[in-house]
Each structure stands twice: as structure tokens, then as C-alpha cells.
Tab-separated table of C-alpha atoms in Angstrom:
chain	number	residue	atom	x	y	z
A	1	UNK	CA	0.000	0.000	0.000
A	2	UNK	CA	2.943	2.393	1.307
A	3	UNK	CA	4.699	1.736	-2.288
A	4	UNK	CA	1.846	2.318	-4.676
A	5	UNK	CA	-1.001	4.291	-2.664
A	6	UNK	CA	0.146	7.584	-3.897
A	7	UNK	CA	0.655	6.944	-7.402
A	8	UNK	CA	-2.249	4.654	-7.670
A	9	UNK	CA	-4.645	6.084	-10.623
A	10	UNK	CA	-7.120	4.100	-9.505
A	11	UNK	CA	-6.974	3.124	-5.657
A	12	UNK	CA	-9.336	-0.100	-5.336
A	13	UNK	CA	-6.972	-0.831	-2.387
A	14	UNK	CA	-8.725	1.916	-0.056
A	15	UNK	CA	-10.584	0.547	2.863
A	16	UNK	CA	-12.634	3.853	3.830
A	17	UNK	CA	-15.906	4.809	2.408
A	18	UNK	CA	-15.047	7.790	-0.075
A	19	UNK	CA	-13.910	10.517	2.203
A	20	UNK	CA	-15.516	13.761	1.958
A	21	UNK	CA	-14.574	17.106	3.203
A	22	UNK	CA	-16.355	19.816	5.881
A	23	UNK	CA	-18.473	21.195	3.320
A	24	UNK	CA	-19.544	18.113	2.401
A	25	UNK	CA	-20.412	16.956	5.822
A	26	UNK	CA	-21.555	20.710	6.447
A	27	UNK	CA	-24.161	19.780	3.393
A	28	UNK	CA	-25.503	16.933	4.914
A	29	UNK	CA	-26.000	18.496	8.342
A	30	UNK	CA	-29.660	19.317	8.684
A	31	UNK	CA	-28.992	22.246	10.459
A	32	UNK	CA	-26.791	24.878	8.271
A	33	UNK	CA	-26.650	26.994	10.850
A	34	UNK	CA	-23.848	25.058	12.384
A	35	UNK	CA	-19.947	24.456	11.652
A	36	UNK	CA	-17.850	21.488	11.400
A	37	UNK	CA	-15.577	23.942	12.442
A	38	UNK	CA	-15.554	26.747	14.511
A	39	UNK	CA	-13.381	27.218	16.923
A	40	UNK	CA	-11.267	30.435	15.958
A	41	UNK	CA	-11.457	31.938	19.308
A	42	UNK	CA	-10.608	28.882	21.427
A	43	UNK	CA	-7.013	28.710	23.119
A	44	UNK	CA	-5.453	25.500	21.736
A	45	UNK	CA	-4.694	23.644	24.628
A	46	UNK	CA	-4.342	19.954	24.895
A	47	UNK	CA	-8.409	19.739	25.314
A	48	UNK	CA	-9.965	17.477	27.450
A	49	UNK	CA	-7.796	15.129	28.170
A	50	UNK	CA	-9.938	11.517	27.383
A	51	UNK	CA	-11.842	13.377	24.899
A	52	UNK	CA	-14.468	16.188	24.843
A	53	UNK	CA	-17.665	15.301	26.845
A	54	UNK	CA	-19.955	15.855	23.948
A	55	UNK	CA	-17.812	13.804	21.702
A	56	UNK	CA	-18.067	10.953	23.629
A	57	UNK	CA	-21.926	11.276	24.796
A	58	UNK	CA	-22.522	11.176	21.209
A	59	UNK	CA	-20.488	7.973	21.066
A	60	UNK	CA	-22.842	6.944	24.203
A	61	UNK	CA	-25.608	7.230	22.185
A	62	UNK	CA	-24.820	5.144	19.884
A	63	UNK	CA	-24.024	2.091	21.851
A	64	UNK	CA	-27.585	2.903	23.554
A	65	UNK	CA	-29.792	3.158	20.816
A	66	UNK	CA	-31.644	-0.623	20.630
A	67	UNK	CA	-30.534	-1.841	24.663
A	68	UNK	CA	-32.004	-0.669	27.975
A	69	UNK	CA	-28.706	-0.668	29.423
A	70	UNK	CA	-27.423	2.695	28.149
A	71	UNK	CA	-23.808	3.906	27.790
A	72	UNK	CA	-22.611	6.661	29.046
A	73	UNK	CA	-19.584	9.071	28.519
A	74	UNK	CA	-17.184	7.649	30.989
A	75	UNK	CA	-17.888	4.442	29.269
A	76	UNK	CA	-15.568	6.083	26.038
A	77	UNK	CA	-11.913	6.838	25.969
A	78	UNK	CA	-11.226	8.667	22.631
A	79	UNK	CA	-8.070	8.174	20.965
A	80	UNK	CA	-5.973	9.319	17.391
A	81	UNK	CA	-7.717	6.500	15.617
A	82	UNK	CA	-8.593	2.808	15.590
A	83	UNK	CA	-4.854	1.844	15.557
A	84	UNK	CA	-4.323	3.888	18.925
A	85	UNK	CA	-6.946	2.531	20.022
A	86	UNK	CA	-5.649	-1.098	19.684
A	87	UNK	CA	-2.556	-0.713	20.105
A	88	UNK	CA	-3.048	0.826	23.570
A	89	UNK	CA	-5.968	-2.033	24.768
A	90	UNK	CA	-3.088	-4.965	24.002
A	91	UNK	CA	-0.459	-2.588	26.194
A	92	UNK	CA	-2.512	-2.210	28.738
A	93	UNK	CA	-3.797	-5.494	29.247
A	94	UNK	CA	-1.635	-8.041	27.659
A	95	UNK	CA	1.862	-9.115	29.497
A	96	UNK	CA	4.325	-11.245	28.775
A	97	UNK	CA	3.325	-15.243	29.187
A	98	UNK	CA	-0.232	-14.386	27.971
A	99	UNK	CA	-2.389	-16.407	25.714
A	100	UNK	CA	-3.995	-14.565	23.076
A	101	UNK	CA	-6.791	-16.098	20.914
A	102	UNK	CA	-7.123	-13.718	17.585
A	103	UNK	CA	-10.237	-14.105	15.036
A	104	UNK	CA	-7.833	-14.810	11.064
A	105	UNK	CA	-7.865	-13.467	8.890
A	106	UNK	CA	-7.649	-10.027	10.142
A	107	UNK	CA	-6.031	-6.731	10.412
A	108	UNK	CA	-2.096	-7.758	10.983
A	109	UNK	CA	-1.837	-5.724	14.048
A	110	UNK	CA	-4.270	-7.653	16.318
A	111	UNK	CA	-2.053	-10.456	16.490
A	112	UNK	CA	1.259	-8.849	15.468
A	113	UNK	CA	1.235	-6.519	18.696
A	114	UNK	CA	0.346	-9.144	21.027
A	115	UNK	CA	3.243	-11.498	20.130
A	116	UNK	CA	5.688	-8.460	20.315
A	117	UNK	CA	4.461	-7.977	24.083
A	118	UNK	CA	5.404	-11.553	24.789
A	119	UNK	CA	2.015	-13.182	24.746
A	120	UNK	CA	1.666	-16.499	22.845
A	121	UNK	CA	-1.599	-16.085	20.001
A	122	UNK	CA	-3.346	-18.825	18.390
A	123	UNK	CA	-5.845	-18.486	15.069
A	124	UNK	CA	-9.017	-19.166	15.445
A	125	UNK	CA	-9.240	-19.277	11.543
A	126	UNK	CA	-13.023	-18.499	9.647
A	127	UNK	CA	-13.555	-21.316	6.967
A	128	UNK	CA	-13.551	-19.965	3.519
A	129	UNK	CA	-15.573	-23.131	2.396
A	130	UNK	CA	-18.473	-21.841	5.072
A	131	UNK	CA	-18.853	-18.539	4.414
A	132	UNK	CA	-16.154	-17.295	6.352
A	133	UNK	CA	-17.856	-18.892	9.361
A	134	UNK	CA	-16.447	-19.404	12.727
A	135	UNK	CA	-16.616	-22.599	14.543
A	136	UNK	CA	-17.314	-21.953	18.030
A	137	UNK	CA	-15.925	-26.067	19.279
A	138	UNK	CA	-12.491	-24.754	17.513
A	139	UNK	CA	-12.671	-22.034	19.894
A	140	UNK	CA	-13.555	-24.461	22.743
A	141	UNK	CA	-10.171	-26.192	21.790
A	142	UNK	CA	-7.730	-23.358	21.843
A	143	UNK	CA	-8.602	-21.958	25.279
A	144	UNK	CA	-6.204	-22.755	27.957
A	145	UNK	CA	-6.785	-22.360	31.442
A	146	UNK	CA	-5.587	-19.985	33.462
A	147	UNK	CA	-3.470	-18.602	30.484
A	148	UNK	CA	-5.916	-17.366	28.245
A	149	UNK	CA	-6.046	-13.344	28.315
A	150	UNK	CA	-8.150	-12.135	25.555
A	151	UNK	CA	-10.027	-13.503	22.662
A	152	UNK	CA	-9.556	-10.639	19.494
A	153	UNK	CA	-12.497	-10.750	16.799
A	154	UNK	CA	-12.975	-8.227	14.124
A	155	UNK	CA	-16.348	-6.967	12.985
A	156	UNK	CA	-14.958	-7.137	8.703
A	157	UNK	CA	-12.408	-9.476	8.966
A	158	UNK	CA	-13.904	-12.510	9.679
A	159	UNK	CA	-15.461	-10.255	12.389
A	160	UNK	CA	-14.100	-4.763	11.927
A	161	UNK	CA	-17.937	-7.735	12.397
A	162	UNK	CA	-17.799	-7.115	9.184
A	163	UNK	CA	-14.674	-8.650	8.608
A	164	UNK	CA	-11.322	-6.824	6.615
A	165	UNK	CA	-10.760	-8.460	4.387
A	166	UNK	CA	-13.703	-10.389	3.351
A	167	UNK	CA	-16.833	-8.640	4.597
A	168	UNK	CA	-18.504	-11.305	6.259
A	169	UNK	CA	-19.591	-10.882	9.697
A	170	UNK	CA	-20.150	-12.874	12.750
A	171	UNK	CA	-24.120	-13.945	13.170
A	172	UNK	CA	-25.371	-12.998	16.644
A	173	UNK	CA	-25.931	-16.515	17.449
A	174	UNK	CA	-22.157	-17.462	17.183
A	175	UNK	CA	-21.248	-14.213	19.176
A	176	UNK	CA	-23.910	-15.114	22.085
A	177	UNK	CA	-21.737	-18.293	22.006
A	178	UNK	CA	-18.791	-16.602	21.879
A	179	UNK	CA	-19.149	-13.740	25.408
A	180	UNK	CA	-20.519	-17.269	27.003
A	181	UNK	CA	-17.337	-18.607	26.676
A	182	UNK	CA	-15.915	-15.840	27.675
A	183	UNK	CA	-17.918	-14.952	30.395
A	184	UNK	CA	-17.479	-18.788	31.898
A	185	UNK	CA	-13.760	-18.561	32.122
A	186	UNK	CA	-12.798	-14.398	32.829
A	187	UNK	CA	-11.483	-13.930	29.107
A	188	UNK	CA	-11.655	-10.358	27.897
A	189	UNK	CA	-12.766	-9.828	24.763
A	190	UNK	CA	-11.514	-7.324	22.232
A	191	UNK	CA	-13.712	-6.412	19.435
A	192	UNK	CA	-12.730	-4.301	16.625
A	193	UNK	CA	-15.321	-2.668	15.001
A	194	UNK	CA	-14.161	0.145	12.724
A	195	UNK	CA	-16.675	-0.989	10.152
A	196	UNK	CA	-19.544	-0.650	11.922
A	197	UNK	CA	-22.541	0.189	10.948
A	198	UNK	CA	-21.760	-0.437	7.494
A	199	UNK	CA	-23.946	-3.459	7.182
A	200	UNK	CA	-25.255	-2.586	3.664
A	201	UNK	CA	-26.584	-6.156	2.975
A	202	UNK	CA	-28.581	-7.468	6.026
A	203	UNK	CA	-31.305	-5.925	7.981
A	204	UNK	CA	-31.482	-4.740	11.573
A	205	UNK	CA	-34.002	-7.514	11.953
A	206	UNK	CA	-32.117	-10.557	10.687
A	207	UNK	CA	-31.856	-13.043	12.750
A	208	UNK	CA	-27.572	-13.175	11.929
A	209	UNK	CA	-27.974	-9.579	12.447
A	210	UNK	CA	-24.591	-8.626	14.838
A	211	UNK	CA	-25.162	-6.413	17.782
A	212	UNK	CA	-22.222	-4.631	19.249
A	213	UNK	CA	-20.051	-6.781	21.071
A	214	UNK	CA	-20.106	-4.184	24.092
A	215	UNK	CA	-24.475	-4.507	23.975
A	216	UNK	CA	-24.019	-8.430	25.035
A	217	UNK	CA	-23.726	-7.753	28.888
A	218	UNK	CA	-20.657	-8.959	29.590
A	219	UNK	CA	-18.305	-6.566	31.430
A	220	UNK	CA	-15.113	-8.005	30.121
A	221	UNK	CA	-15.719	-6.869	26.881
A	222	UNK	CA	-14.139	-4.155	24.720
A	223	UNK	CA	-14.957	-2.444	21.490
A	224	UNK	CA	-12.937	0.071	19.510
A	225	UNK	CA	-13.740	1.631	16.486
A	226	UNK	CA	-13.277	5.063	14.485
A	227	UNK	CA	-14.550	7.560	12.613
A	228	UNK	CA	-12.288	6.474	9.203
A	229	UNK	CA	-14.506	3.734	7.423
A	230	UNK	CA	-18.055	4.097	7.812
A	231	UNK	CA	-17.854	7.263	8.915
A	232	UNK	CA	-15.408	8.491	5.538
A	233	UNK	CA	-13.348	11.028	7.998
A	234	UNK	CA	-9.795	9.209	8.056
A	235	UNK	CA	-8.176	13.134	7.956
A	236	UNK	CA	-9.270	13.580	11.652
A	237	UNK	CA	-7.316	10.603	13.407
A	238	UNK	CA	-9.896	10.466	15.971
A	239	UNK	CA	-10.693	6.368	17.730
A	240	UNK	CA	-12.120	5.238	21.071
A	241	UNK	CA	-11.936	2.339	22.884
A	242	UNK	CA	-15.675	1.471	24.741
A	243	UNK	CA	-15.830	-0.657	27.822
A	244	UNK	CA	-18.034	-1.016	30.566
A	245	UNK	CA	-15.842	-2.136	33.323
A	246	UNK	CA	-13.797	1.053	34.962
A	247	UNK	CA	-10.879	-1.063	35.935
A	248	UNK	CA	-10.443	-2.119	32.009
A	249	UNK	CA	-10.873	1.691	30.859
A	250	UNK	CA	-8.533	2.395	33.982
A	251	UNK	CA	-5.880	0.066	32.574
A	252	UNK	CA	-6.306	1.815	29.146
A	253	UNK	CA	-6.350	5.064	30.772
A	254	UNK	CA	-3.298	4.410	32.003
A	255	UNK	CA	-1.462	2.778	29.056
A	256	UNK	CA	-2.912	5.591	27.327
A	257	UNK	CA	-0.576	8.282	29.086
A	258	UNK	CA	2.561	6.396	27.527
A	259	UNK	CA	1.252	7.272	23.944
A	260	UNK	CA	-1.200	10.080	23.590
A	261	UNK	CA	-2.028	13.492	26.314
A	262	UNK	CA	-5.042	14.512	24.203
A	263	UNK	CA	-6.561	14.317	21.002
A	264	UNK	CA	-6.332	17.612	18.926
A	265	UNK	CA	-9.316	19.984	19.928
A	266	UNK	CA	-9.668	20.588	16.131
A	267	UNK	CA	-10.579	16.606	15.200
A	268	UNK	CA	-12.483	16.219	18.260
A	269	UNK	CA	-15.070	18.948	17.091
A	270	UNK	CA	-15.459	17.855	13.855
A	271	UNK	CA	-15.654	14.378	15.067
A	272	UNK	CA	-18.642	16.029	17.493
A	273	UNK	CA	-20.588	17.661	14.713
A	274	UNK	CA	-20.462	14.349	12.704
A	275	UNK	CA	-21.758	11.821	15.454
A	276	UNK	CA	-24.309	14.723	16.285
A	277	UNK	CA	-28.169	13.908	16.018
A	278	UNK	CA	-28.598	16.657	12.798
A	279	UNK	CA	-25.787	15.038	10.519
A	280	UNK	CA	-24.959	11.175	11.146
A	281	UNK	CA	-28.016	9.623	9.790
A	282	UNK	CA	-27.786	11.278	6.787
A	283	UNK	CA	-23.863	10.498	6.633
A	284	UNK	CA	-24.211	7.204	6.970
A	285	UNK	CA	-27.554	6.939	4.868
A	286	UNK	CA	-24.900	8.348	1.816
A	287	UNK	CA	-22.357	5.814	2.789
A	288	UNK	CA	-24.830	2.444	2.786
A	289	UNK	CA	-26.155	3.872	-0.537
A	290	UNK	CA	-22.577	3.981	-1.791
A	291	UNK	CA	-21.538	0.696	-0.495
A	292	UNK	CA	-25.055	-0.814	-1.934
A	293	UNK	CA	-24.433	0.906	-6.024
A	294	UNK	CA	-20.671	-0.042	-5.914
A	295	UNK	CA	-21.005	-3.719	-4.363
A	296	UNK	CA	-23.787	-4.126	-7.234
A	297	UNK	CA	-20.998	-2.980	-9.852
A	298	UNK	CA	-18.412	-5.494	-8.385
A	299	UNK	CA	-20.867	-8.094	-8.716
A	300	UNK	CA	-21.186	-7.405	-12.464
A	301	UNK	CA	-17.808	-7.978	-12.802
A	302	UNK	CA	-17.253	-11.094	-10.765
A	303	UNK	CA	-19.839	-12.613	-12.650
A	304	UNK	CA	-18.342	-11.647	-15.954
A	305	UNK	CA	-15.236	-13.847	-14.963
A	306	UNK	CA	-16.826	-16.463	-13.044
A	307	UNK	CA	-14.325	-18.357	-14.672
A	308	UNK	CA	-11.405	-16.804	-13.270
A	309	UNK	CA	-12.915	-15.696	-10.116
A	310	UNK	CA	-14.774	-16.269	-6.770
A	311	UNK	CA	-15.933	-15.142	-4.278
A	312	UNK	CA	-17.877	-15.322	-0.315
A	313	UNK	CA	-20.280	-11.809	-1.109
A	314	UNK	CA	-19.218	-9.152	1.255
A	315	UNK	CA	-22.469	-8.787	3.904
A	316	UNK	CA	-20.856	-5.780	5.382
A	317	UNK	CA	-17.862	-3.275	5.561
A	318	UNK	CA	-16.131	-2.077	2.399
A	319	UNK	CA	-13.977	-4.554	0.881
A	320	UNK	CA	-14.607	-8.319	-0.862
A	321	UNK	CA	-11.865	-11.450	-1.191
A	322	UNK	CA	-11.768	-12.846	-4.518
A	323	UNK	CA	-9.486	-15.468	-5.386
A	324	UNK	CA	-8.541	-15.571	-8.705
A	325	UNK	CA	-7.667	-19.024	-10.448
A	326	UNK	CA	-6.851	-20.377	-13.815
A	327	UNK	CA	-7.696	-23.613	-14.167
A	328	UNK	CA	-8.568	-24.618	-10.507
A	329	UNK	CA	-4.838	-23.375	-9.081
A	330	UNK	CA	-4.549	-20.228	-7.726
A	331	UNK	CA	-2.478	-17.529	-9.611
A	332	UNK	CA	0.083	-15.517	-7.837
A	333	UNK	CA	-1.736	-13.091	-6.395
A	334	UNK	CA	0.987	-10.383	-5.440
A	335	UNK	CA	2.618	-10.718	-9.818
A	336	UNK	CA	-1.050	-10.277	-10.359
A	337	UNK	CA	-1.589	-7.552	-8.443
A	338	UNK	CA	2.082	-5.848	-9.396
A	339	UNK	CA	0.934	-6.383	-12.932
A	340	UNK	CA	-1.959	-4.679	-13.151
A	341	UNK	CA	-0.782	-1.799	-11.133
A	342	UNK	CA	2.160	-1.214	-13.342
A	343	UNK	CA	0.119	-1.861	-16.795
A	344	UNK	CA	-2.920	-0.083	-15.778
A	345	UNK	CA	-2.449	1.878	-12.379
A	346	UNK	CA	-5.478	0.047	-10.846
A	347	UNK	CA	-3.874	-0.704	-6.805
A	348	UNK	CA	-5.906	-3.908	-5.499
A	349	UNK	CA	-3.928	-5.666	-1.970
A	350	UNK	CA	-2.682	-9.172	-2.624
A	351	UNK	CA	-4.158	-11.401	-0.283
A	352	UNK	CA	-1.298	-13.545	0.248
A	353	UNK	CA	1.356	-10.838	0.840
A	354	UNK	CA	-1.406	-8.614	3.046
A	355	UNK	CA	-3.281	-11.160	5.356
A	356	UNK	CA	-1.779	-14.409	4.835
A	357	UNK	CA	2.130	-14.017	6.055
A	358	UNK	CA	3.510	-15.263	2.200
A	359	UNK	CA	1.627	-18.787	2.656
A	360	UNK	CA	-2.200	-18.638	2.953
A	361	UNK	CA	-4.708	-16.986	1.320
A	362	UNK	CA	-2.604	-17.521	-1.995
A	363	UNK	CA	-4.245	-16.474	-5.663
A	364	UNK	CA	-6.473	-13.688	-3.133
A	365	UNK	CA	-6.824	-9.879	-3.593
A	366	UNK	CA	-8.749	-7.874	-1.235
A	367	UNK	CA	-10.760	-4.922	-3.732
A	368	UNK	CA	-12.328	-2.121	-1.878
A	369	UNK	CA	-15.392	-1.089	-3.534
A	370	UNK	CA	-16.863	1.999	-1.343
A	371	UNK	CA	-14.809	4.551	-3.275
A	372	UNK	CA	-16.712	7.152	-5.769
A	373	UNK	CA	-18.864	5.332	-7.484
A	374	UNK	CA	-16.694	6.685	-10.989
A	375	UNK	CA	-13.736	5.324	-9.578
A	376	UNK	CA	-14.828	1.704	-8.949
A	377	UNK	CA	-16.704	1.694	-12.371
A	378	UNK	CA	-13.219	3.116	-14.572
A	379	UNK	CA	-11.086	0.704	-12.577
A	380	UNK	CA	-12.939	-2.253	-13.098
A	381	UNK	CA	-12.940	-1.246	-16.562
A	382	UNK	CA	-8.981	-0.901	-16.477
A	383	UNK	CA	-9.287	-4.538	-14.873
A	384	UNK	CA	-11.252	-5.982	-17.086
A	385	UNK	CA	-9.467	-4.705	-20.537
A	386	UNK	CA	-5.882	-6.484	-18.184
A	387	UNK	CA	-7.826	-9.833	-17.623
A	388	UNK	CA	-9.163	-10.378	-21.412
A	389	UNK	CA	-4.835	-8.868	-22.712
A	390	UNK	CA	-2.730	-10.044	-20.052
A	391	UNK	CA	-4.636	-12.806	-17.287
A	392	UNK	CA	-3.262	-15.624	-19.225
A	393	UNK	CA	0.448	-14.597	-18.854
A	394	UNK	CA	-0.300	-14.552	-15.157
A	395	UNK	CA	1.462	-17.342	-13.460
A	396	UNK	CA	0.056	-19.796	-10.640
A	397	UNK	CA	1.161	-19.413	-6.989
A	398	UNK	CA	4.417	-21.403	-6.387
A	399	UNK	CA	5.065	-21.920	-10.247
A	400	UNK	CA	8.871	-22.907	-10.492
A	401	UNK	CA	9.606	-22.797	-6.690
């Protein structure tokens, strides 16, 4: 991503809904009366120092919207983004000699970060032949008792529940199984939900439909998230960890101090005006629209090259995993992906290189479809013209090692 992201013509890599600017979220405010922005005559100080109150009552809100038990603002520690926000739950709360269970495929930092602190993680790997599913007995198996810290799921990634990179998510049922476990034997649980509410392909009323992992009454439970994906802000750096145990937020507090004083007064208001009653329903009513159109024009094109291509459709987030074969092996997905960004400038993320460690996943790319709509349709387009010139020349994973 680091290498090509800039130069990219057409980014297909990207992971946030298309970002917008303050006068675009000023638009969709129903109030034009108000700023995104307006704090000329405020002293720049460090702020409040675990985030403004407002910011994080709107944050409250959220998490209290469809459960009696409501959250409140000391239930929110804000930090400089989703990252921050993981990074500083695993310092806080994972030592040396730990177990760690982590949810895989997923975001390389929920189980890089734990092994660097000295904690021992095992995969609790979704099955690509099921949907992505989770099997709750495999769980069952890797717990060991007393060791066993945490157990990390992603809402996108088999769970960001919708999971990066495949956009699957994690039905309710198996996640009711999931804080039982849990709850039985004093694991934490560490949910990462930067994708939520992006679920753009189930309804609210589903019986699969995910709740929050912090709505499931179980006090050892942790959710971070951001205002970068669903939210399209990824300019403001602004994250929070939720929990609703104080000594778990104390821990984080704490940890916290190491890394971050405050988050800039400037991103917190913004951040404030977006979450606020008169502008995030229409925000995110823009984004599920988006996701909907573009995931319909990525569908046109998988089904063009059924013959090359497959894939588990995304129920959530912004991104699908196709794996791309020719016949029945998988191709080397990171020539593949070097290919077409050097013939046509069209970035995709191979699977194999990005979530798989160089061994699974092979013949995978990840291909976010929640950018402008124009921008999916011209780079599929650049795709497509590569697949019918220069697919065949692509060769299979492992070919001549």
C-alpha cells in the first residue's frame, strides 16, 4: 500500500468509504446553521484530556440506541484512531506469558502486537468453504486455562464484524456463544469494530444480524472503532476504545498516558458535529447507498469472470476477497496484483502478501469497492481490458519454486 497508494490512478486498495470534506459533511447536516468547524477563538490547549464530553456522549448514544442498558460518557476513551486505540488495549492489558486467541484473517496488528508484548496467540481461523464462518468447538479447543487473556475478533475481517478483508460478519448466534465462553472462564474480549454500521446487505431484523459486542452484557468486553470507514473522515485521526468495566478503561487510561495526552481539539469537534443527532443519519444513509451501487458494480464484474474468479459476497464493511484461479490453481496473487498496477495503475492488496504471512490466502486480492462510485466503475474497466490482454500470462502461486 505504502509503495503504490500515492501513485495509484485508480486506488481499489482503499478501505474507507469515499472521504468527503467539511463542506460536504456541512451539506448533509440538517442544520446549516452550524460548523464542522468553529473554533477560531478557542485557546489551543491539549483539550480534554480523554476526549471532549460531547464527543463521547454522542459515542454513548450510539451504543444505547436498541438496549435498555445505556452507555454513558465515561464508558468512552477517545483516541488518534482505531490503531491507537488497539494498540493501547493490548499494552494495557496483555503481558508477557499471555495467551492470546485472535479471530484470522484479520487486520495484521491484532495479532502482530500481542506477540511483540510476549504473549503467545493462536488463530481461530473463519472457513472460507463456510462462508467465512467461525466454529465456536475450535474455539472451545484453543482456550487454555488460566493462560488465556483475551479472545480478538474483528467486525470485517472474519469479524471490523464485518470482517477486513472479506466482509462477512459474525451472526449474533455465534457471538452469544462466543461472550458465554468468555464470560465462563474471565477472558476479555476485544472487538474491533471500525466498520460498523456499514452493514449494507442485512437488515437490523435478521436473525444473523450482529449487535455490538459491548451490547451483550458482559463486562469483560471491549470495542474500539473510528470515525475512518463508515464514517469516511480518516483526515481527523480520531478512535475510542468502549468498555463497561472502569478497571479495564482504567488500565487503558493508564497505558494511554505512555502514547497520547489529548486528542487535537480541532478533530475532536469535527468528530462532534459528525456523530451529532442533525448530521450522522444522513452520513451514513450516503455511505450504505454507496456501499449498496458499488457492491452491485463489483458483482457485475465477478460474474463476468466467473471463470477466473470467486468469491464469499461481502455482507458488510467495504472490501470483498476474490481469489482468482486459472484452471482450478490459484495464480500468484501479489505478480497479479504488481501487474496490473504497473500496466494499468489500478492498486488492489494481494491477499497472500497482506493477510496471509507469504503462505495462505494464496491467488487472493482484497478490492475495496466503497470509493466514488466513478472510480470503482473506470477501474474495473482498467481490470477488465488487463484480464481479457494479459490474465493468461499470469502465473500460478508457487510456479517454479
Amino acid at each position: 500500500m505504502d509503495k503504490y497508494e500515492q501513485s495509484a490512478k485508480y486506488n481499489l486498495a482503499e478501505t474507507c468509504v469515499a472521504s468527503i470534506s467539511l463542506d460536504d459533511l456541512q451539506d448533509l447536516s440538517e442544520d446549516k446553521s452550524l460548523r464542522p468547524l468553529s473554533i477560531s477563538s478557542t485557546k489551543l490547549t491539549y483539550g480534554a484530556i480523554r476526549g471532549s464530553h460531547a464527543l463521547r456522549t454522542n459515542l454513548a448514544n450510539l451504543y444505547s440506541s436498541t438496549v435498555s442498558t445505556r452507555c454513558h460518557a465515561d464508558n468512552i476513551l477517545i483516541t488518534p484512531g482505531a490503531i491507537a486505540a488497539n494498540l493501547i488495549v493490548l499494552y494495557g492489558l496483555i503481558s508477557k506469558g499471555d495467551h492470546v486467541i485472535c479471530h484470522y484473517p484479520t487486520y495484521q496488528q491484532l495479532y502482530e502486537v500481542p506477540a511483540s508484548l510476549g504473549a503467545e496467540v493462536s488463530f481461530w481461523r473463519a472457513n472460507e468453504d463456510k462462508q467465512w464462518r467461525l466454529d465456536i468447538d475450535e474455539l472451545k479447543a484453543l482456550i487454555r486455562i488460566p493462560q488465556t487473556k483475551m479472545i480478538i475478533v474483528k467486525f470485517e475481517s472474519p469479524p471490523d464484524n464485518p470482517q477486513n478483508p472479506t466482509g462477512a460478519i459474525i451472526p449474533k448466534s455465534t457471538l452469544e456463544s462466543l461472550v458465554a465462553i468468555a464470560e465462563e472462564h474471565s477472558i476479555m474480549i476485544l472487538s474491533d469494530e471500525v466498520y460498523r454500521p456499514l452493514f449494507h446487505s442485512i437488515l437490523p431484523f435478521s436473525k444473523d444480524f450482529p449487535p455490538s459486542v459491548l451490547n451483550m452484557r458482559y463486562h469483560g468486553a471491549i470495542v474500539t472503532g473510528s470515525l475512518s470507514k463508515a464514517y469516511s473522515l480518516a483526515g481527523i485521526r480520531v478512535g475510542w476504545i468502549a468498555s463497561r468495566s472502569p478497571d479495564i478503561l482504567d488500565a487503558c487510561s493508564q497505558a494511554r498516558d505512555y502514547t497520547t495526552i489529548s486528542v487535537s481539539q480541532l478533530d475532536d469537534q469535527v468528530a462532534q458535529y459528525a456523530l451529532s443527532q442533525h448530521c450522522i443519519h444522513n452520513l451514513l444513509s450516503k455511505n450504505l447507498k454507496l456501499a449498496k451501487r458499488n457492491l452491485e458494480i463489483l458483482e457485475q464484474f465477478i460474474e463476468k469472470y466467473r471463470w477466473a474468479c470467486e468469491w464469499v459476497k461481502p455482507v458488510a464493511g467495504t472490501t470483498a476477497f476474490v481469489k482468482f484461479t486459472k484452471m482450478g490453481s490459484e495464480i500468484d496473487d501479489i505478480l497479479f496484483c504488481e501487474g496490473l498496477m504497473e500496466n494499468t495503475g489500478v492498486l488492489i492488496a494481494p491477499g497472500s502478501k497482506c493477510f496471509g504471512d507469504g503462505q495462505d490466502f494464496k491467488g487472493y486480492v482484497r478490492i475495496g469497492f466503497c470509493c466514488e462510485t466513478e472510480v470503482l466503475s473506470e477501474g474495473l474497466g482498467k481490470l477488465t481490458e488487463y484480464m481479457e490482454k494479459e490474465y493468461k500470462k499470469t502465473p500460478l502461486a508457487d510456479e517454479g519454486i
